[in-house]
XYZ file of C-alpha atoms in Angstrom:
319
model
C 7.494 -67.282 6.337
C 8.090 -63.511 6.117
C 4.630 -63.003 4.641
C 3.128 -64.877 7.564
C 5.005 -62.690 10.039
C 3.837 -59.574 8.248
C 0.244 -60.833 8.337
C 0.561 -61.746 11.993
C 2.010 -58.394 13.004
C -0.781 -56.637 11.103
C -3.368 -58.737 12.888
C -1.831 -58.016 16.273
C -1.721 -54.303 15.482
C -5.429 -54.364 14.632
C -6.360 -56.213 17.818
C -3.829 -54.511 20.056
C -3.185 -50.945 18.761
C -0.260 -50.447 21.101
C 1.519 -53.402 19.454
C 1.920 -51.651 16.071
C 4.334 -48.852 15.197
C 3.710 -45.515 16.868
C 1.579 -43.174 14.751
C 3.368 -40.038 13.596
C 2.411 -36.924 15.568
C -0.033 -34.490 14.014
C -0.301 -30.753 14.590
C -3.498 -28.756 14.402
C -3.524 -25.378 12.703
C -5.637 -23.015 10.656
C -5.403 -21.137 7.364
C -4.673 -17.420 7.143
C -5.043 -15.367 3.976
C -2.237 -13.043 2.880
C -4.437 -10.051 2.067
C -3.430 -7.037 -0.004
C -4.943 -3.864 1.481
C -5.583 -1.097 -1.045
C -5.498 2.463 0.328
C -5.478 5.914 -1.291
C -2.437 8.170 -1.301
C -4.575 11.267 -0.654
C -7.505 11.973 1.644
C -10.473 12.522 -0.643
C -14.160 11.707 -0.972
C -14.891 8.455 -2.794
C -16.828 9.201 -5.983
C -17.266 5.605 -7.174
C -16.491 2.031 -6.119
C -16.523 -0.188 -9.180
C -16.202 -3.606 -7.501
C -18.174 -5.647 -4.993
C -17.198 -8.170 -2.345
C -16.469 -11.601 -3.804
C -15.696 -10.214 -7.257
C -12.583 -11.474 -9.055
C -10.322 -8.753 -10.448
C -7.142 -8.722 -12.499
C -4.102 -6.562 -11.912
C -4.793 -3.094 -13.299
C -8.602 -3.282 -13.009
C -10.300 -0.146 -11.704
C -11.264 -0.436 -8.029
C -12.449 3.020 -6.977
C -12.088 6.705 -7.807
C -11.717 9.773 -5.596
C -12.821 13.369 -6.038
C -10.336 15.043 -8.414
C -11.634 18.635 -8.510
C -8.537 20.215 -6.980
C -6.054 18.059 -8.859
C -7.752 18.719 -12.209
C -7.606 22.470 -11.591
C -3.969 22.244 -10.536
C -3.112 20.327 -13.707
C -4.794 22.931 -15.905
C -2.918 25.701 -14.107
C 0.472 24.054 -14.565
C -0.294 23.293 -18.201
C -1.087 26.973 -18.746
C 2.171 27.955 -17.063
C 4.044 25.513 -19.269
C 2.489 27.028 -22.377
C 3.546 30.467 -21.175
C 7.087 29.260 -20.453
C 7.385 27.677 -23.886
C 6.108 30.861 -25.522
C 8.659 32.903 -23.607
C 11.434 30.617 -24.715
C 10.275 30.887 -28.304
C 10.226 34.680 -28.050
C 13.801 34.732 -26.827
C 14.973 32.389 -29.520
C 13.238 34.237 -32.387
C 13.106 37.814 -31.084
C 10.125 39.477 -29.478
C 7.613 41.595 -31.342
C 5.532 44.488 -30.068
C 2.451 42.278 -29.908
C 4.317 39.745 -27.770
C 5.539 42.449 -25.426
C 1.933 43.596 -25.074
C 0.875 40.054 -24.133
C 3.541 39.845 -21.432
C 2.516 43.227 -20.109
C -1.103 42.112 -19.894
C -0.043 38.935 -18.071
C 1.988 41.031 -15.679
C -1.001 43.236 -14.921
C -3.088 40.160 -14.213
C -0.362 38.752 -11.979
C -0.160 42.053 -10.082
C -3.913 41.913 -9.487
C -3.600 38.355 -8.222
C -0.742 39.464 -5.983
C -2.930 42.175 -4.430
C -5.713 39.652 -3.890
C -3.324 37.111 -2.341
C -1.889 39.765 -0.023
C -5.422 40.747 1.043
C -6.387 37.133 1.668
C -3.307 36.590 3.820
C -4.013 39.698 5.891
C -7.597 38.587 6.455
C -6.524 35.065 7.426
C -3.981 36.399 9.907
C -6.637 38.611 11.463
C -9.068 35.713 11.761
C -6.325 33.486 13.151
C -5.587 35.980 15.910
C -9.257 35.706 16.879
C -9.143 31.868 16.748
C -11.616 31.724 13.864
C -9.390 29.925 11.350
C -6.578 27.424 11.744
C -2.867 27.776 11.117
C -3.309 25.682 7.969
C -5.471 28.403 6.416
C -2.827 31.030 7.148
C -0.126 28.781 5.678
C -2.202 28.214 2.540
C -2.774 31.934 1.981
C 0.889 32.646 2.696
C 1.922 30.095 0.073
C -0.531 31.632 -2.392
C 1.058 35.038 -1.846
C 4.508 33.583 -2.369
C 3.362 32.029 -5.653
C 1.834 35.341 -6.732
C 5.066 37.155 -5.874
C 7.006 34.607 -7.861
C 4.673 34.967 -10.825
C 5.034 38.755 -10.765
C 8.813 38.508 -10.558
C 8.889 36.024 -13.403
C 6.699 38.149 -15.681
C 8.700 41.282 -14.907
C 11.832 39.437 -15.841
C 10.218 38.189 -19.019
C 9.149 41.699 -19.934
C 12.673 42.999 -19.411
C 14.068 40.212 -21.520
C 11.539 40.870 -24.296
C 12.577 44.506 -24.431
C 16.258 43.656 -24.724
C 18.153 41.727 -27.339
C 18.127 38.083 -26.368
C 21.373 36.657 -25.039
C 22.376 33.017 -24.783
C 22.192 33.132 -20.986
C 18.609 34.373 -21.162
C 17.635 31.646 -23.566
C 19.219 29.060 -21.293
C 17.349 30.444 -18.285
C 14.037 30.376 -20.170
C 14.671 26.804 -21.263
C 15.399 25.790 -17.665
C 12.173 27.482 -16.535
C 10.209 25.590 -19.166
C 11.793 22.322 -18.059
C 10.924 23.053 -14.418
C 7.303 23.819 -15.266
C 7.135 20.674 -17.406
C 8.208 18.709 -14.323
C 5.423 20.392 -12.351
C 2.954 19.298 -15.035
C 4.160 15.709 -14.645
C 3.769 16.000 -10.884
C 0.235 17.389 -11.212
C -0.678 14.637 -13.659
C 0.688 12.028 -11.262
C -1.389 13.446 -8.397
C -4.469 13.297 -10.611
C -3.714 9.713 -11.630
C -3.380 8.717 -7.956
C -7.096 9.433 -7.506
C -7.963 6.581 -9.861
C -7.021 3.450 -7.906
C -6.490 0.150 -9.695
C -5.786 -3.353 -8.444
C -2.070 -3.867 -7.701
C -2.504 -7.650 -8.043
C -5.146 -10.037 -9.256
C -7.409 -11.737 -6.761
C -10.831 -11.658 -5.121
C -12.282 -8.595 -3.379
C -12.624 -9.788 0.207
C -13.911 -6.790 2.177
C -15.089 -3.262 1.359
C -14.465 -0.890 4.256
C -16.010 2.259 2.715
C -19.060 3.222 0.669
C -19.368 5.716 -2.149
C -19.595 9.256 -0.773
C -17.484 8.594 2.321
C -14.104 10.247 2.822
C -11.186 7.843 2.549
C -8.108 8.763 4.572
C -4.529 8.508 3.423
C -3.126 5.069 4.212
C -6.490 3.658 5.404
C -7.626 0.602 3.463
C -10.677 1.095 1.294
C -10.799 -2.607 0.428
C -8.788 -5.793 0.737
C -7.850 -8.302 -1.964
C -7.042 -11.975 -1.507
C -4.638 -13.080 -4.264
C -4.883 -16.694 -5.483
C -2.932 -19.229 -3.442
C -1.918 -16.546 -0.919
C -2.394 -18.803 2.089
C -0.301 -19.339 5.198
C -0.926 -22.122 7.716
C -0.527 -21.191 11.381
C 0.170 -24.007 13.857
C 1.865 -24.576 17.209
C 4.708 -26.969 17.972
C 5.097 -28.456 21.482
C 8.392 -27.830 23.198
C 9.588 -31.486 23.004
C 9.201 -31.404 19.187
C 10.610 -27.913 18.619
C 14.166 -29.017 17.771
C 12.954 -31.508 15.155
C 11.477 -28.752 12.945
C 13.447 -26.490 10.608
C 12.775 -23.724 8.113
C 12.140 -25.087 4.639
C 10.853 -28.415 5.946
C 7.852 -29.849 4.089
C 4.797 -31.109 5.953
C 1.789 -33.044 4.708
C -1.401 -30.998 4.980
C -4.945 -32.317 5.207
C -8.351 -30.827 5.943
C -12.015 -31.598 5.463
C -12.933 -31.466 1.802
C -9.387 -30.681 0.665
C -7.603 -32.400 -2.170
C -5.132 -35.149 -1.394
C -1.391 -34.627 -1.410
C -1.247 -31.041 -0.173
C 2.161 -29.921 1.097
C 3.104 -26.903 3.220
C 6.649 -25.604 3.696
C 7.702 -24.131 7.037
C 8.585 -20.448 6.605
C 8.717 -19.293 10.228
C 9.549 -20.768 13.625
C 9.253 -18.487 16.634
C 12.125 -18.568 19.095
C 9.936 -17.396 21.982
C 7.263 -19.753 23.334
C 3.573 -18.953 23.689
C 1.416 -19.835 26.696
C 4.466 -19.858 28.947
C 3.811 -21.093 32.518
C 4.702 -18.577 35.232
C 7.574 -20.723 36.557
C 9.267 -23.718 34.970
C 10.762 -26.134 37.499
C 10.129 -29.545 35.995
C 10.037 -31.427 32.705
C 6.255 -31.662 32.962
C 5.905 -27.872 33.086
C 8.357 -27.436 30.206
C 6.242 -29.726 28.029
C 3.428 -27.199 28.230
C 5.403 -24.716 26.123
C 4.396 -24.347 22.478
C 6.066 -22.384 19.674
C 4.186 -20.647 16.904
C 5.140 -21.669 13.376
C 4.037 -20.749 9.868
C 4.051 -22.765 6.647
C 3.344 -21.650 3.079
C 0.983 -23.897 1.110
C 2.497 -25.128 -2.142
C 0.729 -25.383 -5.489
C -2.850 -24.508 -6.350
C -4.791 -25.325 -3.202
C -8.460 -24.460 -2.699
C -8.536 -23.252 0.906
C -10.479 -20.721 2.950
C -9.108 -18.275 5.554
C -9.862 -19.594 9.034
C -10.196 -23.182 7.835
C -8.794 -25.730 10.336
C -6.089 -28.029 8.980
C -3.874 -30.855 10.203
C -0.116 -31.057 9.593
C 2.236 -33.987 9.924
C 5.679 -34.962 8.768
C 5.806 -37.099 5.614
C 6.331 -40.755 6.460
C 9.613 -40.756 4.518
C 11.116 -38.189 6.939
C 12.539 -39.252 10.310
């Protein structure tokens, strides 16, 4: 008898759709990709882009390189200063010879010449700045160069005095500290040079190239974007009458044209403010026009495309 009633109710539902159980509501949405935008830390000219749009890359793969002329020169300069600092420390620890004193004296003469040149450059920049020919940045650069030259002269004079006197423990400690400081500057210069070789922070597919080789990439401006695998978010809108029946962490069945069966998306965001709000809400009919934006993260390995329309609904097992 129960089988007959089941058959009869199914027949009535087929002939009279309103007779059967009410179909669960569905919600239309679309897929958004969670892109990773790769930007340089320094403003430099792009010397090479080693990937193309649509190419798959792994984390650590080379993406592009920037002009490293200045950073390479700065690294060589700091390495030379480190060698000099280590030599000075060695001289203090073992006792200086006449030949070593002569080397320091020659370095001091060179530093004095560089100091004169730096002072001349600063005076010229200040004169040009007063006539609005150069910018303040040029004056600041030349001023910093003079300060470095002054510091180099002071350091070499101190080294010469130390070389001509019996070494004391305090002098050795000071020389060791100087060597450590210069070693830190070498690490900093090496880091700046390494920053000009940009690698992929994550694996994925190169989605868009925003620059070409030879163009100048600005600090913080994306040179390209990556789309990691399974980095998809579904955007959809919930009508006001259904808003209270949704919650963060709730699973929804997801379907789309050409998609695999059994896809599930988990709600990760529910806006508290409605979109498309009518100017004035006086009645229940007007309130029903409110919709709330929501987001859901797709679970598992789903083959989706950004911008692809999808349909969401509650699983039949949920109320």
